[in-house]
Amino acid sequence: MRTCLVVDDSTVIRKIARRILEEMDFEITEAEDGEKALEVCKCGLPDAVLLDWNMPVMDGFEFLGNLRRLPGGDQPKVVFCTTENGIDHIARGLDAGANEYIMKPFDKDIVAAKFREVGLIEVTVPV
């Protein structure tokens, strides 16, 4: 089963993301900040990371830099999740190593589309 680490300081966002991703057949691990997420990754890298940008302790940008420096840390697909819609903010995240981004609030269709774009779920073609 594919794995996804959901990193967000909001328990509500983590709960919503968990529900959506479990319906997409992902096994979910949660962390409420980048520091805890990094510890999870040191124990075993997930296939995907749904990453909040603005968090206490260690923000998403700092976490992403640390993740990408871990052995194998270039492998997880990282989709950052943000309320910031400035092109500079988005470009900074993508330049730091994020594979895609999602604007909050999000729903299942948005998550599925972005996960498809980065190759985490298969594209289904209607017959």
Coordinates of N, CA, C and O in Angstrom, one line a residue:
M1 N 0.8 -1.2 0.0 CA 0.0 0.0 0.0 C 0.9 1.2 0.0 O 1.9 1.3 0.7
R2 N 0.5 2.2 -0.8 CA 1.2 3.5 -0.8 C 1.0 4.2 0.5 O 0.0 4.1 1.1
T3 N 2.0 5.0 0.9 CA 2.0 5.8 2.1 C 2.0 7.3 1.9 O 2.7 7.7 0.9
C4 N 1.3 8.0 2.8 CA 1.4 9.5 2.7 C 1.5 10.0 4.1 O 0.8 9.6 5.0
L5 N 2.4 10.9 4.2 CA 2.6 11.7 5.5 C 1.9 13.0 5.3 O 2.1 13.8 4.4
V6 N 0.9 13.2 6.2 CA 0.1 14.5 6.2 C 0.7 15.4 7.3 O 0.7 15.0 8.5
V7 N 1.2 16.5 6.9 CA 1.9 17.4 7.8 C 1.1 18.7 7.9 O 1.2 19.5 6.9
D8 N 0.5 19.0 9.0 CA -0.3 20.2 9.2 C -0.5 20.5 10.6 O -0.8 19.5 11.4
D9 N -0.4 21.7 11.1 CA -0.7 22.0 12.5 C -2.2 22.0 12.8 O -2.5 22.0 14.0
S10 N -3.0 21.9 11.8 CA -4.5 21.9 12.1 C -5.0 20.5 12.1 O -4.9 19.7 11.2
T11 N -5.6 20.1 13.3 CA -6.1 18.7 13.4 C -7.3 18.5 12.4 O -7.5 17.4 11.9
V12 N -8.0 19.6 12.1 CA -9.1 19.5 11.2 C -8.6 19.2 9.8 O -9.1 18.3 9.1
I13 N -7.6 19.9 9.3 CA -7.0 19.7 8.0 C -6.5 18.3 7.9 O -6.7 17.6 6.9
R14 N -5.8 17.8 9.0 CA -5.2 16.5 9.0 C -6.3 15.4 8.8 O -6.2 14.4 8.1
K15 N -7.4 15.6 9.6 CA -8.6 14.7 9.5 C -9.2 14.7 8.1 O -9.5 13.6 7.6
I16 N -9.4 15.8 7.5 CA -10.0 15.9 6.2 C -9.0 15.2 5.2 O -9.5 14.4 4.4
A17 N -7.8 15.5 5.2 CA -6.8 14.9 4.3 C -6.7 13.4 4.5 O -6.7 12.7 3.5
R18 N -6.7 13.0 5.8 CA -6.7 11.5 6.0 C -7.9 10.8 5.4 O -7.8 9.8 4.7
R19 N -9.1 11.4 5.5 CA -10.3 10.8 5.0 C -10.2 10.7 3.4 O -10.5 9.7 2.8
I20 N -9.8 11.8 2.8 CA -9.6 11.8 1.4 C -8.6 10.8 0.9 O -8.8 10.0 0.0
L21 N -7.4 10.8 1.5 CA -6.3 9.9 1.1 C -6.6 8.5 1.4 O -6.2 7.6 0.6
E22 N -7.3 8.2 2.5 CA -7.6 6.8 2.7 C -8.6 6.2 1.7 O -8.5 5.1 1.2
E23 N -9.5 7.1 1.2 CA -10.4 6.7 0.1 C -9.6 6.4 -1.2 O -10.1 5.7 -2.1
M24 N -8.4 7.0 -1.3 CA -7.6 6.8 -2.5 C -6.6 5.7 -2.2 O -5.6 5.5 -3.0
D25 N -6.8 4.9 -1.2 CA -6.0 3.7 -0.8 C -4.5 4.1 -0.4 O -3.6 3.3 -0.6
F26 N -4.4 5.2 0.4 CA -3.1 5.5 1.0 C -3.2 5.1 2.5 O -4.2 5.3 3.1
E27 N -2.0 4.7 3.0 CA -1.9 4.5 4.4 C -1.3 5.8 4.9 O -0.3 6.3 4.4
I28 N -1.9 6.4 6.0 CA -1.6 7.7 6.4 C -0.9 7.7 7.7 O -1.2 7.0 8.7
T29 N 0.1 8.6 7.8 CA 0.8 9.0 9.0 C 0.7 10.5 9.1 O 0.6 11.2 8.1
E30 N 0.5 11.0 10.3 CA 0.3 12.4 10.5 C 1.4 13.0 11.4 O 2.0 12.3 12.2
A31 N 1.7 14.3 11.2 CA 2.6 15.1 12.0 C 2.1 16.5 12.1 O 1.5 17.0 11.1
E32 N 2.2 17.1 13.2 CA 1.6 18.5 13.4 C 2.6 19.6 13.1 O 2.3 20.7 13.2
D33 N 3.9 19.2 12.8 CA 4.9 20.2 12.5 C 6.0 19.6 11.7 O 6.1 18.3 11.7
G34 N 6.8 20.4 11.1 CA 7.9 19.9 10.3 C 8.9 19.0 11.1 O 9.5 18.1 10.5
E35 N 9.2 19.4 12.3 CA 10.2 18.7 13.1 C 9.7 17.2 13.4 O 10.5 16.3 13.2
K36 N 8.4 17.1 13.7 CA 7.9 15.7 13.9 C 7.8 15.0 12.6 O 8.1 13.8 12.6
A37 N 7.5 15.7 11.5 CA 7.5 15.0 10.2 C 8.9 14.5 9.8 O 9.0 13.4 9.2
L38 N 9.9 15.3 10.1 CA 11.2 14.9 9.8 C 11.6 13.6 10.5 O 12.3 12.7 10.0
E39 N 11.2 13.5 11.8 CA 11.5 12.3 12.6 C 10.8 11.1 12.0 O 11.4 10.0 11.9
V40 N 9.5 11.3 11.5 CA 8.8 10.2 10.9 C 9.6 9.7 9.6 O 9.8 8.5 9.4
C41 N 10.1 10.7 8.8 CA 10.8 10.4 7.6 C 12.1 9.7 7.9 O 12.6 8.9 7.1
K42 N 12.8 10.0 9.0 CA 14.0 9.4 9.3 C 13.8 7.9 9.6 O 14.7 7.1 9.5
C43 N 12.6 7.5 10.1 CA 12.3 6.1 10.4 C 11.9 5.4 9.2 O 11.9 4.1 9.1
G44 N 11.4 6.1 8.2 CA 11.0 5.4 6.9 C 10.3 6.5 6.0 O 9.4 7.1 6.5
L45 N 10.8 6.6 4.8 CA 10.2 7.6 3.9 C 8.9 7.2 3.3 O 8.7 6.0 2.9
P46 N 7.9 8.1 3.3 CA 6.6 7.8 2.7 C 6.7 8.0 1.2 O 7.7 8.5 0.6
D47 N 5.7 7.5 0.5 CA 5.6 7.7 -1.0 C 5.3 9.2 -1.3 O 5.7 9.7 -2.3
A48 N 4.5 9.8 -0.4 CA 4.0 11.1 -0.6 C 4.0 11.9 0.7 O 3.8 11.3 1.7
V49 N 4.1 13.2 0.5 CA 3.9 14.1 1.7 C 3.0 15.2 1.3 O 3.2 15.9 0.2
L50 N 1.9 15.4 2.0 CA 1.0 16.5 1.8 C 1.4 17.5 2.9 O 1.2 17.2 4.1
L51 N 2.0 18.6 2.5 CA 2.8 19.5 3.4 C 2.2 20.9 3.6 O 2.1 21.6 2.6
D52 N 1.8 21.2 4.8 CA 1.4 22.6 5.1 C 2.7 23.5 5.1 O 3.8 23.0 5.4
W53 N 2.5 24.7 4.8 CA 3.6 25.6 4.7 C 3.9 26.4 6.0 O 5.0 26.5 6.4
N54 N 2.8 26.9 6.6 CA 2.9 27.8 7.8 C 2.6 26.9 9.0 O 1.4 26.6 9.3
M55 N 3.6 26.6 9.7 CA 3.5 25.8 11.0 C 4.5 26.3 12.0 O 5.5 26.8 11.7
P56 N 4.2 26.0 13.3 CA 5.1 26.4 14.3 C 6.2 25.3 14.4 O 6.2 24.3 13.7
V57 N 7.3 25.6 15.1 CA 8.4 24.7 15.4 C 9.3 24.6 14.2 O 10.4 25.1 14.2
M58 N 8.8 24.0 13.1 CA 9.6 23.9 11.8 C 8.5 24.1 10.7 O 7.6 23.2 10.6
D59 N 8.7 25.1 9.9 CA 7.7 25.3 8.8 C 7.9 24.3 7.6 O 8.9 23.6 7.6
G60 N 7.0 24.3 6.7 CA 7.1 23.4 5.6 C 8.3 23.6 4.7 O 8.9 22.7 4.2
F61 N 8.7 24.9 4.5 CA 9.9 25.2 3.7 C 11.2 24.5 4.3 O 12.0 23.9 3.6
E62 N 11.3 24.7 5.6 CA 12.5 24.2 6.3 C 12.5 22.6 6.3 O 13.5 22.0 6.1
F63 N 11.3 22.1 6.6 CA 11.1 20.6 6.5 C 11.5 20.1 5.1 O 12.2 19.1 5.0
L64 N 11.0 20.7 4.1 CA 11.3 20.2 2.7 C 12.8 20.2 2.4 O 13.3 19.2 1.9
G65 N 13.5 21.3 2.8 CA 15.0 21.3 2.6 C 15.6 20.1 3.4 O 16.5 19.4 2.8
N66 N 15.2 19.9 4.6 CA 15.8 18.8 5.4 C 15.4 17.4 4.8 O 16.3 16.5 4.8
L67 N 14.2 17.3 4.3 CA 13.8 16.0 3.7 C 14.6 15.7 2.5 O 15.1 14.6 2.3
R68 N 14.8 16.7 1.6 CA 15.5 16.5 0.4 C 17.0 16.1 0.6 O 17.6 15.5 -0.2
R69 N 17.5 16.5 1.8 CA 18.9 16.2 2.1 C 19.1 14.8 2.8 O 20.2 14.3 2.9
L70 N 18.0 14.1 3.1 CA 18.1 12.8 3.7 C 18.4 11.8 2.6 O 18.1 12.0 1.4
P71 N 19.1 10.7 3.0 CA 19.3 9.6 2.0 C 18.0 9.1 1.4 O 17.1 8.8 2.2
G72 N 17.8 9.2 0.1 CA 16.5 8.8 -0.5 C 15.4 9.9 -0.4 O 14.3 9.7 -0.9
G73 N 15.8 11.0 0.2 CA 14.8 12.1 0.4 C 14.3 12.8 -0.8 O 13.4 13.6 -0.8
D74 N 15.0 12.5 -2.0 CA 14.5 13.0 -3.2 C 13.3 12.2 -3.8 O 12.7 12.6 -4.8
Q75 N 13.0 11.1 -3.2 CA 12.0 10.1 -3.7 C 10.6 10.5 -3.4 O 9.7 10.4 -4.3
P76 N 10.2 10.9 -2.2 CA 8.8 11.2 -1.9 C 8.3 12.4 -2.8 O 9.0 13.3 -3.0
K77 N 7.1 12.2 -3.2 CA 6.4 13.3 -4.0 C 5.8 14.2 -2.9 O 5.1 13.8 -2.0
V78 N 6.2 15.5 -3.0 CA 5.7 16.5 -2.0 C 4.8 17.4 -2.7 O 5.1 18.1 -3.7
V79 N 3.6 17.5 -2.1 CA 2.6 18.4 -2.6 C 2.3 19.4 -1.4 O 1.8 19.0 -0.3
F80 N 2.8 20.6 -1.6 CA 2.5 21.5 -0.4 C 1.2 22.2 -0.5 O 0.6 22.3 -1.6
C81 N 0.7 22.5 0.6 CA -0.7 22.9 0.8 C -0.6 24.3 1.5 O 0.0 24.4 2.5
T82 N -1.2 25.3 0.9 CA -1.0 26.6 1.4 C -2.3 27.5 1.2 O -3.1 27.2 0.3
T83 N -2.4 28.5 2.0 CA -3.4 29.6 1.8 C -2.7 30.7 1.0 O -3.4 31.6 0.6
E84 N -1.4 30.7 0.9 CA -0.7 31.8 0.2 C -0.8 31.5 -1.3 O -0.5 30.5 -1.8
N85 N -1.3 32.5 -2.1 CA -1.5 32.3 -3.5 C -0.6 33.2 -4.4 O -0.7 33.2 -5.6
G86 N 0.4 33.8 -3.7 CA 1.3 34.6 -4.5 C 2.3 33.8 -5.3 O 2.7 32.7 -4.8
I87 N 2.6 34.2 -6.5 CA 3.4 33.4 -7.4 C 4.8 33.3 -6.8 O 5.5 32.2 -7.0
D88 N 5.3 34.3 -6.1 CA 6.6 34.2 -5.5 C 6.6 33.0 -4.4 O 7.6 32.3 -4.3
H89 N 5.6 32.9 -3.6 CA 5.5 31.9 -2.6 C 5.4 30.5 -3.3 O 6.2 29.6 -2.8
I90 N 4.6 30.4 -4.3 CA 4.5 29.1 -5.0 C 5.8 28.7 -5.6 O 6.3 27.6 -5.5
A91 N 6.5 29.7 -6.3 CA 7.8 29.4 -7.0 C 8.8 29.0 -5.9 O 9.6 28.1 -6.2
R92 N 8.8 29.7 -4.8 CA 9.8 29.3 -3.7 C 9.6 27.9 -3.3 O 10.6 27.2 -3.1
G93 N 8.4 27.4 -3.1 CA 8.1 26.0 -2.7 C 8.6 25.1 -3.8 O 9.2 24.0 -3.5
L94 N 8.3 25.3 -5.1 CA 8.6 24.5 -6.1 C 10.2 24.4 -6.3 O 10.8 23.4 -6.5
D95 N 10.8 25.6 -6.2 CA 12.3 25.7 -6.3 C 12.9 24.9 -5.1 O 14.0 24.4 -5.3
A96 N 12.3 24.8 -4.0 CA 12.8 24.1 -2.8 C 12.7 22.6 -2.9 O 13.2 21.9 -2.1
G97 N 11.9 22.2 -3.9 CA 11.8 20.7 -4.1 C 10.4 20.2 -4.0 O 10.2 18.9 -4.1
A98 N 9.4 21.0 -3.9 CA 8.0 20.5 -3.9 C 7.7 20.1 -5.3 O 8.2 20.7 -6.3
N99 N 6.9 19.1 -5.5 CA 6.5 18.6 -6.8 C 5.3 19.3 -7.3 O 5.1 19.4 -8.5
E100 N 4.4 19.7 -6.4 CA 3.1 20.4 -6.8 C 2.6 21.2 -5.6 O 3.2 21.1 -4.5
Y101 N 1.6 21.9 -5.8 CA 1.0 22.6 -4.7 C -0.6 22.6 -4.8 O -1.1 22.4 -5.9
I102 N -1.2 22.7 -3.7 CA -2.7 22.8 -3.5 C -3.0 24.0 -2.7 O -2.4 24.3 -1.7
M103 N -4.0 24.7 -3.1 CA -4.5 25.9 -2.4 C -5.6 25.4 -1.4 O -6.4 24.5 -1.7
K104 N -5.5 25.9 -0.1 CA -6.6 25.6 0.8 C -7.7 26.6 0.6 O -7.5 27.7 0.3
P105 N -9.0 26.2 0.8 CA -9.4 24.8 1.1 C -9.3 23.9 -0.1 O -9.4 24.4 -1.3
F106 N -9.2 22.6 0.1 CA -9.1 21.6 -1.0 C -10.2 20.6 -0.8 O -10.8 20.4 0.3
D107 N -10.4 19.8 -1.8 CA -11.4 18.7 -1.7 C -10.8 17.5 -2.4 O -9.6 17.5 -2.9
K108 N -11.5 16.4 -2.5 CA -11.0 15.1 -3.0 C -10.6 15.3 -4.5 O -9.5 14.7 -4.9
D109 N -11.4 16.0 -5.3 CA -11.1 16.1 -6.7 C -9.7 16.9 -6.9 O -8.9 16.5 -7.8
I110 N -9.5 17.9 -6.1 CA -8.3 18.7 -6.2 C -7.1 17.8 -5.8 O -6.0 17.7 -6.5
V111 N -7.2 17.1 -4.7 CA -6.1 16.2 -4.2 C -5.8 15.1 -5.3 O -4.7 14.9 -5.7
A112 N -6.9 14.5 -5.8 CA -6.7 13.4 -6.8 C -6.0 14.0 -8.1 O -5.1 13.3 -8.6
A113 N -6.4 15.2 -8.5 CA -5.8 15.7 -9.7 C -4.3 16.0 -9.5 O -3.5 15.7 -10.4
K114 N -4.0 16.6 -8.4 CA -2.6 16.9 -8.1 C -1.7 15.6 -8.0 O -0.6 15.5 -8.4
F115 N -2.3 14.6 -7.3 CA -1.6 13.3 -7.1 C -1.4 12.6 -8.4 O -0.4 12.0 -8.6
R116 N -2.4 12.8 -9.3 CA -2.3 12.2 -10.6 C -1.2 12.9 -11.4 O -0.3 12.2 -12.1
E117 N -1.1 14.2 -11.3 CA -0.1 15.0 -12.0 C 1.3 14.6 -11.6 O 2.2 14.6 -12.5
V118 N 1.5 14.2 -10.4 CA 2.9 13.8 -9.9 C 3.1 12.3 -10.0 O 4.2 11.9 -9.5
G119 N 2.2 11.6 -10.5 CA 2.3 10.1 -10.7 C 2.1 9.3 -9.5 O 2.5 8.1 -9.5
L120 N 1.3 9.8 -8.5 CA 1.0 9.0 -7.3 C -0.2 8.1 -7.5 O -0.3 7.1 -6.8
I121 N -1.1 8.5 -8.3 CA -2.2 7.7 -8.7 C -2.4 7.6 -10.2 O -1.9 8.5 -10.9
E122 N -2.9 6.5 -10.6 CA -3.0 6.3 -12.1 C -4.2 7.1 -12.7 O -5.2 7.4 -12.0
V123 N -4.0 7.5 -13.9 CA -5.0 8.2 -14.6 C -6.0 7.1 -15.1 O -5.5 6.2 -15.8
T124 N -7.2 7.3 -14.8 CA -8.2 6.3 -15.3 C -8.9 6.9 -16.6 O -9.3 8.1 -16.6
V125 N -8.9 6.1 -17.6 CA -9.5 6.5 -18.8 C -10.9 5.8 -19.0 O -11.0 4.6 -18.9
P126 N -12.0 6.6 -19.2 CA -13.3 5.9 -19.3 C -13.3 5.0 -20.6 O -12.7 5.4 -21.6
V127 N -14.0 3.9 -20.4 CA -14.1 3.0 -21.5 C -15.3 3.2 -22.4 O -16.3 3.6 -21.9

